[in-house]
Short mmCIF file of C-alpha atoms and ligand atoms in Angstrom, two decimals:
data_model
loop_
_atom_site.label_atom_id
_atom_site.label_comp_id
_atom_site.label_asym_id
_atom_site.label_seq_id
_atom_site.Cartn_x
_atom_site.Cartn_y
_atom_site.Cartn_z
CA UNK A 1 0.00 0.00 0.00
CA UNK A 2 1.48 3.34 -0.95
CA UNK A 3 1.37 6.40 1.29
CA UNK A 4 -1.55 8.75 0.81
CA UNK A 5 -4.16 6.28 -0.37
CA UNK A 6 -7.55 7.22 1.01
CA UNK A 7 -8.87 5.01 3.81
CA UNK A 8 -11.90 7.01 5.00
CA UNK A 9 -14.41 8.61 2.67
CA UNK A 10 -15.93 11.32 4.82
CA UNK A 11 -18.78 13.70 4.12
CA UNK A 12 -19.29 17.00 5.92
CA UNK A 13 -22.34 17.88 8.01
CA UNK A 14 -23.57 19.89 5.02
CA UNK A 15 -23.82 16.57 3.09
CA UNK A 16 -26.16 14.99 5.65
CA UNK A 17 -29.25 13.64 3.84
CA UNK A 18 -32.28 15.90 4.34
CA UNK A 19 -34.80 13.15 3.47
CA UNK A 20 -35.23 9.46 4.17
CA UNK A 21 -35.73 7.20 1.14
CA UNK A 22 -38.93 5.15 0.92
CA UNK A 23 -38.40 2.06 -1.23
CA UNK A 24 -42.16 1.36 -1.34
CA UNK A 25 -42.48 4.19 -3.88
CA UNK A 26 -40.29 2.33 -6.37
CA UNK A 27 -41.28 -1.31 -5.88
CA UNK A 28 -42.96 -2.96 -8.88
CA UNK A 29 -45.35 -4.80 -6.52
CA UNK A 30 -46.46 -3.84 -3.02
CA UNK A 31 -45.76 -6.23 -0.13
CA UNK A 32 -48.89 -7.80 1.44
CA UNK A 33 -50.29 -5.51 4.19
CA UNK A 34 -50.42 -6.32 7.93
CA UNK A 35 -53.76 -7.92 8.78
CA UNK A 36 -55.94 -8.12 11.86
CA UNK A 37 -55.73 -11.61 13.45
CA UNK A 38 -59.48 -11.76 14.21
CA UNK A 39 -60.85 -10.56 10.87
CA UNK A 40 -58.11 -11.21 8.35
CA UNK A 41 -58.68 -7.65 7.08
CA UNK A 42 -55.81 -5.18 6.61
CA UNK A 43 -55.18 -3.16 9.78
CA UNK A 44 -56.08 0.53 9.63
CA UNK A 45 -54.58 3.53 11.43
CA UNK A 46 -57.16 3.20 14.24
CA UNK A 47 -55.88 -0.30 15.09
CA UNK A 48 -52.35 1.05 15.56
CA UNK A 49 -53.20 4.29 17.35
CA UNK A 50 -52.99 2.90 20.91
CA UNK A 51 -49.36 1.97 20.19
CA UNK A 52 -47.87 4.55 17.81
CA UNK A 53 -48.20 8.29 17.13
CA UNK A 54 -50.07 9.11 13.90
CA UNK A 55 -47.00 10.48 12.12
CA UNK A 56 -45.27 7.07 12.39
CA UNK A 57 -48.45 5.21 11.39
CA UNK A 58 -48.61 7.35 8.25
CA UNK A 59 -44.94 6.64 7.49
CA UNK A 60 -45.79 2.95 7.75
CA UNK A 61 -48.03 3.21 4.66
CA UNK A 62 -46.71 6.23 2.77
CA UNK A 63 -46.01 5.93 -0.95
CA UNK A 64 -43.96 9.16 -1.06
CA UNK A 65 -40.45 8.45 -2.32
CA UNK A 66 -38.79 11.01 -0.02
CA UNK A 67 -39.79 11.79 3.56
CA UNK A 68 -38.33 14.97 5.03
CA UNK A 69 -36.18 14.51 8.14
CA UNK A 70 -37.39 16.99 10.80
CA UNK A 71 -34.89 19.66 11.88
CA UNK A 72 -34.65 18.53 15.54
CA UNK A 73 -33.86 14.98 14.33
CA UNK A 74 -31.17 16.29 11.98
CA UNK A 75 -29.72 18.29 14.90
CA UNK A 76 -29.24 15.04 16.81
CA UNK A 77 -28.01 13.11 13.75
CA UNK A 78 -25.24 15.71 13.41
CA UNK A 79 -23.72 14.48 16.69
CA UNK A 80 -22.26 11.51 14.76
CA UNK A 81 -23.45 11.70 11.14
CA UNK A 82 -22.39 11.47 8.39
CA UNK A 83 -20.75 8.20 9.46
CA UNK A 84 -17.52 7.15 7.71
CA UNK A 85 -17.14 4.77 4.79
CA UNK A 86 -13.81 2.97 5.14
CA UNK A 87 -11.75 1.22 2.52
CA UNK A 88 -10.44 -1.90 4.29
CA UNK A 89 -6.99 -1.72 2.72
CA UNK A 90 -5.29 -3.56 5.56
CA UNK A 91 -7.84 -6.40 5.45
CA UNK A 92 -7.42 -6.62 1.66
CA UNK A 93 -3.67 -7.09 2.14
CA UNK A 94 -4.12 -9.74 4.82
CA UNK A 95 -6.45 -11.64 2.51
CA UNK A 96 -4.23 -11.11 -0.54
CA UNK A 97 -7.33 -10.27 -2.53
CA UNK A 98 -7.72 -8.16 -5.67
CA UNK A 99 -11.19 -7.21 -4.33
CA UNK A 100 -11.78 -3.70 -3.01
CA UNK A 101 -13.45 -4.02 0.40
CA UNK A 102 -15.41 -1.14 1.94
CA UNK A 103 -17.33 -0.88 5.18
CA UNK A 104 -19.92 1.66 6.24
CA UNK A 105 -19.45 2.08 9.98
CA UNK A 106 -22.42 2.91 12.22
CA UNK A 107 -20.49 2.15 15.43
CA UNK A 108 -19.55 5.84 15.77
CA UNK A 109 -22.96 6.66 17.26
CA UNK A 110 -22.94 7.20 21.05
CA UNK A 111 -24.82 3.91 21.55
CA UNK A 112 -22.38 2.10 19.25
CA UNK A 113 -24.78 0.98 16.51
CA UNK A 114 -27.16 2.11 13.77
CA UNK A 115 -30.17 1.90 16.10
CA UNK A 116 -30.21 5.57 17.18
CA UNK A 117 -31.05 6.50 13.56
CA UNK A 118 -34.64 5.41 14.20
CA UNK A 119 -34.69 5.82 18.00
CA UNK A 120 -34.14 9.57 17.65
CA UNK A 121 -36.85 9.90 15.00
CA UNK A 122 -39.35 7.84 17.01
CA UNK A 123 -38.71 9.78 20.22
CA UNK A 124 -39.18 13.03 18.30
CA UNK A 125 -42.54 12.06 16.73
CA UNK A 126 -43.84 10.76 20.07
CA UNK A 127 -42.84 13.97 21.80
CA UNK A 128 -44.58 15.99 19.07
CA UNK A 129 -47.75 13.96 19.66
CA UNK A 130 -47.76 14.80 23.37
CA UNK A 131 -46.69 11.35 24.56
CA UNK A 132 -44.99 11.33 27.99
CA UNK A 133 -43.66 7.80 28.26
CA UNK A 134 -42.44 5.01 25.95
CA UNK A 135 -42.05 1.27 26.43
CA UNK A 136 -39.95 -1.15 24.46
CA UNK A 137 -38.22 -4.51 24.54
CA UNK A 138 -34.55 -5.19 24.08
CA UNK A 139 -32.51 -8.33 23.51
CA UNK A 140 -28.79 -7.73 23.83
CA UNK A 141 -29.52 -4.14 24.85
CA UNK A 142 -28.49 -2.14 21.78
CA UNK A 143 -32.04 -1.08 21.05
CA UNK A 144 -32.90 -0.30 24.68
CA UNK A 145 -29.79 1.83 25.09
CA UNK A 146 -30.35 3.65 21.79
CA UNK A 147 -33.93 4.51 22.72
CA UNK A 148 -32.81 5.50 26.23
CA UNK A 149 -30.43 8.04 24.72
CA UNK A 150 -33.12 9.33 22.33
CA UNK A 151 -35.63 9.68 25.19
CA UNK A 152 -33.06 11.65 27.18
CA UNK A 153 -32.71 14.07 24.22
CA UNK A 154 -36.48 14.55 23.91
CA UNK A 155 -37.35 14.39 27.63
CA UNK A 156 -39.48 11.22 27.58
CA UNK A 157 -39.75 8.51 30.24
CA UNK A 158 -38.79 5.01 29.09
CA UNK A 159 -39.34 1.52 30.47
CA UNK A 160 -37.34 -1.26 28.82
CA UNK A 161 -38.26 -4.95 29.10
CA UNK A 162 -34.94 -6.73 28.62
CA UNK A 163 -34.75 -10.45 27.76
CA UNK A 164 -33.64 -11.96 31.10
CA UNK A 165 -30.82 -14.10 29.66
CA UNK A 166 -29.19 -10.92 28.29
CA UNK A 167 -30.06 -8.87 31.38
CA UNK A 168 -27.97 -11.29 33.44
CA UNK A 169 -25.17 -11.77 30.88
CA UNK A 170 -24.82 -8.11 29.85
CA UNK A 171 -25.06 -5.83 32.90
CA UNK A 172 -23.23 -2.98 31.15
CA UNK A 173 -26.03 -2.39 28.66
CA UNK A 174 -28.47 -2.02 31.53
CA UNK A 175 -26.16 0.49 33.21
CA UNK A 176 -25.92 2.40 29.93
CA UNK A 177 -29.74 2.57 29.76
CA UNK A 178 -29.92 3.75 33.36
CA UNK A 179 -27.21 6.33 32.76
CA UNK A 180 -29.39 7.78 29.98
CA UNK A 181 -32.32 7.79 32.43
CA UNK A 182 -34.38 4.73 31.47
CA UNK A 183 -35.87 2.05 33.72
CA UNK A 184 -34.85 -1.48 32.73
CA UNK A 185 -36.45 -4.70 34.05
CA UNK A 186 -35.72 -8.35 33.19
CA UNK A 187 -38.41 -10.04 31.05
CA UNK A 188 -40.54 -12.06 31.64
CA UNK A 189 -41.38 -9.72 34.54
CA UNK A 190 -44.16 -9.77 37.15
CA UNK A 191 -45.22 -6.28 35.95
CA UNK A 192 -47.55 -7.37 33.10
CA UNK A 193 -50.12 -10.14 32.56
CA UNK A 194 -48.16 -11.52 29.59
CA UNK A 195 -44.95 -11.51 31.65
CA UNK A 196 -46.57 -13.12 34.72
CA UNK A 197 -47.73 -16.11 32.63
CA UNK A 198 -44.08 -17.11 32.20
CA UNK A 199 -42.64 -15.53 35.36
CA UNK A 200 -44.93 -17.43 37.72
CA UNK A 201 -44.00 -20.76 36.13
CA UNK A 202 -40.30 -19.94 36.32
CA UNK A 203 -38.89 -16.75 37.89
CA UNK A 204 -35.60 -17.54 36.11
CA UNK A 205 -37.24 -17.90 32.69
CA UNK A 206 -34.56 -16.82 30.15
CA UNK A 207 -37.13 -14.88 28.15
CA UNK A 208 -37.25 -14.12 24.44
CA UNK A 209 -37.77 -11.07 22.26
CA UNK A 210 -41.30 -12.31 21.51
CA UNK A 211 -42.22 -12.32 25.22
CA UNK A 212 -40.57 -8.96 25.90
CA UNK A 213 -42.49 -7.40 22.99
CA UNK A 214 -45.75 -8.72 24.47
CA UNK A 215 -44.91 -7.06 27.80
CA UNK A 216 -43.96 -3.71 26.28
CA UNK A 217 -47.06 -3.67 24.02
CA UNK A 218 -49.38 -4.54 26.92
CA UNK A 219 -47.85 -1.80 29.10
CA UNK A 220 -48.25 0.82 26.36
CA UNK A 221 -51.78 -0.23 25.39
CA UNK A 222 -52.95 0.01 29.01
CA UNK A 223 -51.83 3.62 29.65
CA UNK A 224 -53.03 6.75 27.88
CA UNK A 225 -49.75 8.64 28.37
CA UNK A 226 -47.63 5.80 26.97
CA UNK A 227 -46.78 4.51 23.50
CA UNK A 228 -44.70 1.63 22.28
CA UNK A 229 -41.54 1.79 20.21
CA UNK A 230 -40.05 -0.96 18.05
CA UNK A 231 -36.41 -1.02 16.95
CA UNK A 232 -36.68 -3.04 13.75
CA UNK A 233 -39.06 -4.89 11.36
CA UNK A 234 -41.66 -2.15 10.67
CA UNK A 235 -41.60 0.00 7.54
CA UNK A 236 -41.06 3.29 9.39
CA UNK A 237 -38.04 1.87 11.20
CA UNK A 238 -36.46 0.74 7.94
CA UNK A 239 -37.25 4.15 6.44
CA UNK A 240 -35.33 6.00 9.17
CA UNK A 241 -32.29 3.80 8.64
CA UNK A 242 -31.92 4.80 4.97
CA UNK A 243 -29.58 7.65 5.95
CA UNK A 244 -26.94 4.90 6.00
CA UNK A 245 -27.30 3.89 2.36
CA UNK A 246 -27.88 7.44 1.10
CA UNK A 247 -24.60 8.54 2.68
CA UNK A 248 -22.83 5.42 1.37
CA UNK A 249 -23.94 6.20 -2.20
CA UNK A 250 -22.38 9.67 -2.01
CA UNK A 251 -19.24 8.23 -0.43
CA UNK A 252 -18.89 5.75 -3.29
CA UNK A 253 -19.07 8.72 -5.65
CA UNK A 254 -16.18 10.28 -3.71
CA UNK A 255 -14.30 6.99 -4.05
CA UNK A 256 -15.07 6.84 -7.78
CA UNK A 257 -16.39 3.33 -7.25
CA UNK A 258 -19.64 1.35 -6.96
CA UNK A 259 -20.28 -1.90 -5.06
CA UNK A 260 -20.62 -5.15 -7.02
CA UNK A 261 -21.89 -6.93 -3.92
CA UNK A 262 -23.23 -5.73 -0.56
CA UNK A 263 -23.35 -7.83 2.62
CA UNK A 264 -25.52 -6.82 5.56
CA UNK A 265 -26.47 -8.79 8.65
CA UNK A 266 -30.17 -9.35 9.34
CA UNK A 267 -31.99 -9.65 12.66
CA UNK A 268 -35.29 -7.90 12.05
CA UNK A 269 -33.80 -6.34 8.92
CA UNK A 270 -33.35 -2.66 9.77
CA UNK A 271 -29.62 -2.03 9.29
CA UNK A 272 -29.66 -4.19 6.17
CA UNK A 273 -32.59 -2.22 4.77
CA UNK A 274 -31.03 1.10 5.75
CA UNK A 275 -27.83 0.37 3.91
CA UNK A 276 -29.23 -1.47 0.90
CA UNK A 277 -32.62 0.05 -0.02
CA UNK A 278 -31.08 3.03 -1.83
CA UNK A 279 -28.99 0.49 -3.78
CA UNK A 280 -32.10 -1.65 -4.42
CA UNK A 281 -33.50 1.48 -6.07
CA UNK A 282 -30.42 1.56 -8.34
CA UNK A 283 -30.88 -2.13 -9.05
CA UNK A 284 -34.52 -1.62 -10.04
CA UNK A 285 -33.24 1.08 -12.41
CA UNK A 286 -30.89 -1.42 -14.06
CA UNK A 287 -27.67 -1.32 -11.98
CA UNK A 288 -25.92 -4.63 -11.56
CA UNK A 289 -25.44 -5.07 -7.81
CA UNK A 290 -25.81 -8.22 -5.70
CA UNK A 291 -27.36 -7.66 -2.27
CA UNK A 292 -26.89 -10.41 0.30
CA UNK A 293 -28.53 -10.72 3.73
CA UNK A 294 -26.49 -12.73 6.24
CA UNK A 295 -28.13 -14.48 9.19
CA UNK A 296 -27.07 -17.05 11.85
CA UNK A 297 -27.73 -20.77 11.32
CA UNK A 298 -29.18 -20.66 14.87
CA UNK A 299 -31.97 -18.25 13.80
CA UNK A 300 -32.38 -18.69 10.04
CA UNK A 301 -35.65 -16.88 9.38
CA UNK A 302 -34.97 -15.99 5.72
CA UNK A 303 -33.16 -19.15 4.61
CA UNK A 304 -35.23 -21.72 6.56
CA UNK A 305 -38.36 -19.92 7.71
CA UNK A 306 -41.69 -19.96 5.92
CA UNK A 307 -43.11 -16.88 4.14
CA UNK A 308 -46.50 -16.53 5.77
CA UNK A 309 -48.63 -14.37 8.07
CA UNK A 310 -47.43 -14.62 11.69
CA UNK A 311 -47.60 -12.67 14.92
CA UNK A 312 -44.76 -10.33 15.82
CA UNK A 313 -44.81 -11.49 19.45
CA UNK A 314 -45.28 -14.60 21.59
CA UNK A 315 -48.53 -13.55 23.32
CA UNK A 316 -50.17 -13.07 19.89
CA UNK A 317 -51.08 -9.44 20.52
CA UNK A 318 -49.65 -7.76 17.40
CA UNK A 319 -51.20 -7.56 13.93
CA UNK A 320 -50.18 -10.38 11.59
CA UNK A 321 -47.24 -9.59 9.36
CA UNK A 322 -46.45 -11.41 6.12
CA UNK A 323 -42.85 -12.36 6.66
CA UNK A 324 -40.29 -15.13 6.72
CA UNK A 325 -40.78 -16.64 10.16
CA UNK A 326 -39.62 -19.45 12.40
CA UNK A 327 -42.93 -19.13 14.27
CA UNK A 328 -43.79 -16.71 17.09
CA UNK A 329 -43.09 -19.41 19.72
CA UNK A 330 -39.40 -19.50 18.68
CA UNK A 331 -36.94 -19.40 21.61
CA UNK A 332 -33.31 -19.08 20.52
CA UNK A 333 -30.77 -21.66 21.70
CA UNK A 334 -28.97 -20.38 24.80
CA UNK A 335 -25.55 -21.27 23.32
CA UNK A 336 -26.11 -18.79 20.52
CA UNK A 337 -23.89 -15.75 21.19
CA UNK A 338 -24.12 -13.83 17.95
CA UNK A 339 -27.31 -11.81 18.34
CA UNK A 340 -29.88 -11.65 15.49
CA UNK A 341 -32.41 -13.65 17.49
CA UNK A 342 -35.80 -12.45 16.25
CA UNK A 343 -38.20 -15.12 14.88
CA UNK A 344 -39.36 -13.07 11.90
CA UNK A 345 -38.02 -10.77 9.21
CA UNK A 346 -39.16 -7.31 8.15
CA UNK A 347 -42.06 -7.64 5.66
CA UNK A 348 -40.25 -5.38 3.17
CA UNK A 349 -37.05 -7.44 3.34
CA UNK A 350 -39.07 -10.68 3.10
CA UNK A 351 -40.84 -9.30 0.04
CA UNK A 352 -37.55 -8.41 -1.68
CA UNK A 353 -36.30 -11.93 -0.99
CA UNK A 354 -39.46 -13.44 -2.51
CA UNK A 355 -39.03 -11.18 -5.55
CA UNK A 356 -35.44 -12.33 -6.03
CA UNK A 357 -34.07 -8.81 -5.56
CA UNK A 358 -31.89 -9.89 -2.65
CA UNK A 359 -30.14 -13.13 -1.68
CA UNK A 360 -29.69 -14.67 1.78
CA UNK A 361 -27.16 -16.96 3.43
CA UNK A 362 -26.78 -18.38 6.96
CA UNK A 363 -23.45 -18.73 8.78
CA UNK A 364 -22.52 -20.72 11.94
CA UNK A 365 -21.23 -18.66 14.85
CA UNK A 366 -17.66 -20.03 15.12
CA UNK A 367 -17.02 -18.95 11.52
CA UNK A 368 -18.60 -15.58 12.26
CA UNK A 369 -16.35 -14.91 15.26
CA UNK A 370 -13.29 -16.20 13.40
CA UNK A 371 -14.02 -13.57 10.74
CA UNK A 372 -14.61 -10.91 13.38
CA UNK A 373 -11.23 -11.56 15.02
CA UNK A 374 -9.46 -11.51 11.66
CA UNK A 375 -11.16 -8.20 10.89
CA UNK A 376 -10.26 -6.73 14.32
CA UNK A 377 -6.60 -7.68 13.92
CA UNK A 378 -6.45 -6.11 10.46
CA UNK A 379 -8.68 -3.02 10.82
CA UNK A 380 -8.72 -2.44 14.58
CA UNK A 381 -12.48 -2.15 15.01
CA UNK A 382 -14.02 -5.01 17.02
CA UNK A 383 -17.30 -5.67 15.19
CA UNK A 384 -20.58 -6.26 16.99
CA UNK A 385 -21.29 -10.02 16.79
CA UNK A 386 -24.29 -9.15 14.61
CA UNK A 387 -22.22 -7.12 12.17
CA UNK A 388 -19.61 -9.90 12.15
CA UNK A 389 -22.01 -12.00 10.07
CA UNK A 390 -21.66 -9.51 7.22
CA UNK A 391 -17.92 -9.25 7.82
CA UNK A 392 -17.42 -13.02 7.53
CA UNK A 393 -19.51 -13.27 4.38
CA UNK A 394 -17.44 -10.46 2.82
CA UNK A 395 -14.18 -12.17 3.79
CA UNK A 396 -15.37 -15.37 2.09
CA UNK A 397 -16.24 -13.37 -1.05
CA UNK A 398 -12.85 -11.60 -1.03
CA UNK A 399 -11.11 -14.97 -0.74
CA UNK A 400 -13.08 -16.25 -3.74
CA UNK A 401 -11.88 -13.16 -5.60
CA UNK A 402 -8.30 -14.06 -4.62
CA UNK A 403 -8.81 -17.43 -6.32
CA UNK A 404 -10.52 -16.16 -9.45
CA UNK A 405 -8.65 -12.87 -9.77
CA UNK A 406 -11.92 -10.93 -9.91
CA UNK A 407 -11.54 -7.30 -8.80
CA UNK A 408 -14.94 -6.89 -7.19
CA UNK A 409 -15.96 -3.98 -5.00
CA UNK A 410 -17.44 -5.41 -1.79
CA UNK A 411 -19.45 -3.33 0.68
CA UNK A 412 -19.96 -4.45 4.29
CA UNK A 413 -22.65 -3.00 6.54
CA UNK A 414 -20.69 -2.65 9.78
CA UNK A 415 -23.72 -1.90 11.92
CA UNK A 416 -21.92 -1.51 15.24
CA UNK A 417 -18.96 -2.20 17.49
CA UNK A 418 -18.68 -5.07 19.96
CA UNK A 419 -17.41 -3.27 23.06
CA UNK A 420 -20.40 -4.41 25.09
CA UNK A 421 -20.31 -7.93 23.68
CA UNK A 422 -16.89 -8.95 24.92
CA UNK A 423 -18.35 -11.90 26.86
CA UNK A 424 -19.19 -13.46 23.49
CA UNK A 425 -15.64 -12.81 22.29
CA UNK A 426 -14.31 -14.28 25.54
CA UNK A 427 -16.33 -17.45 24.92
CA UNK A 428 -15.04 -17.64 21.35
CA UNK A 429 -11.39 -17.07 22.32
CA UNK A 430 -11.68 -19.72 25.06
CA UNK A 431 -12.95 -22.22 22.46
CA UNK A 432 -16.33 -22.44 24.19
CA UNK A 433 -18.58 -21.44 21.29
CA UNK A 434 -20.37 -24.26 19.52
CA UNK A 435 -22.16 -24.11 16.23
CA UNK A 436 -25.86 -24.64 16.29
CA UNK A 437 -28.12 -25.45 13.40
CA UNK A 438 -31.79 -24.77 14.12
CA UNK A 439 -33.41 -28.23 13.78
CA UNK A 440 -35.94 -28.88 11.03
CA UNK A 441 -38.34 -30.54 13.54
CA UNK A 442 -38.40 -27.31 15.54
CA UNK A 443 -39.24 -25.32 12.40
CA UNK A 444 -42.09 -27.70 11.63
CA UNK A 445 -43.38 -27.73 15.24
CA UNK A 446 -43.40 -23.94 15.50
CA UNK A 447 -45.22 -23.62 12.18
CA UNK A 448 -48.03 -25.77 13.55
CA UNK A 449 -48.78 -22.82 15.88
CA UNK A 450 -49.27 -20.32 13.07
CA UNK A 451 -52.46 -18.27 13.26
CA UNK A 452 -55.54 -19.77 11.57
CA UNK A 453 -56.11 -16.83 9.32
CA UNK A 454 -52.72 -17.43 7.73
CA UNK A 455 -53.64 -20.83 6.33
C1 LIG B 501 -29.80 -4.79 16.66
C2 LIG B 501 -28.61 -4.92 15.82
C3 LIG B 501 -28.64 -5.65 14.62
C4 LIG B 501 -29.85 -6.44 14.17
O1 LIG B 501 -31.01 -5.70 13.95
P1 LIG B 501 -31.50 -5.29 12.49
O2 LIG B 501 -32.82 -4.67 12.71
O3 LIG B 501 -31.56 -6.54 11.66
O4 LIG B 501 -30.49 -4.34 11.98
C5 LIG B 501 -27.51 -5.69 13.83
N1 LIG B 501 -26.38 -5.06 14.22
C6 LIG B 501 -26.30 -4.36 15.36
C7 LIG B 501 -25.02 -3.70 15.72
C8 LIG B 501 -27.42 -4.26 16.19
O5 LIG B 501 -27.34 -3.55 17.32
#
């Protein structure tokens, strides 16, 4: 590598996107709408009003291509945006690849991930609507901490139901939430009817995202001053994340390059959507770009799940979403350390997969952490275990390029850093991580519980 080659493609605050990009405006066919579990009819704004402010409900269904980002949201975004696009020159050398590897890094946000991009917007719209208090669920704690920060900025109370297994394993995320002023309780908790069902059977119940969502939804629906906030899956969440891809497109212009293939990790689908939807727009307009979603073999909703209507939560309280799902009763294996544990996939991402506009692969966790460590030793940044799925897939692609001599441009969605996930790295470094393939019988059993209306 010669001196003076650019490593970071940085935009100024003046280049910050002023609008979010809404892919729905450009899709050749609309994804199936959410439906009411009792009637099978599409849900209307009135069904969602107990949970969300009207502005977010409207964003859920808007067909406008561009949605203006409110000034107070931009003011907060400027604390860490535009985020850098890196050229991974050191990793390229380690791999001996002719590929050009780039990563868009969202770990520079105060919470260490992409999640504040929507947390800030959601807190703002709730505040505007006169809401005093929010509830949410969190798994590993990235979402809870991001929303805690956003609620501190907009002076809202927040109660976070945190999956108990993570609450016990990851005390620092809880402390982060409390530092930003939120209340955080382990879920299942005795505080809600849906929590008590599990808590009374087993006060040490490890919990799941599905159960924690039920608790947060019940809490919000039962209080007039409170609304619910979701960190992934829904259209408005994906919309807010598109600042990532819009910035990346301009940064590729600065680099005089364009990605041949993009890898993003998928849990509920929000960072993947945020990075790739602006590129999906290019693809629909004729650009040749491969877009690959990477998930764990322990929670393979896109690659092994069924595309059908399912509940978003375990207590069957949400509308039915048409998505790739492992079933709403899914409980992730406790040996799985890599995050990305949600049973379903964002309806928009599921739709793109059905349409063949994106691809999906699943990776086992030892490979994922091996890739993460290789990346950390070459580039310095310790990836979030979630992001490491995209990193590993990109490393495999770059190695294929080394064999074939192809000079592809590869883009990684590096959705966050792993500073609060060092226990998972510790387990990997000590040789204690095992691979886990979600068993086919479990997929079949969970699908037997799908709602009637879906059949
Ligand atoms: C939460 C999280 C994810 C997974 O959620 P998506 O909605 O699929 O993006 C991925 N990476 C990081 C760093 C996260 O915090």
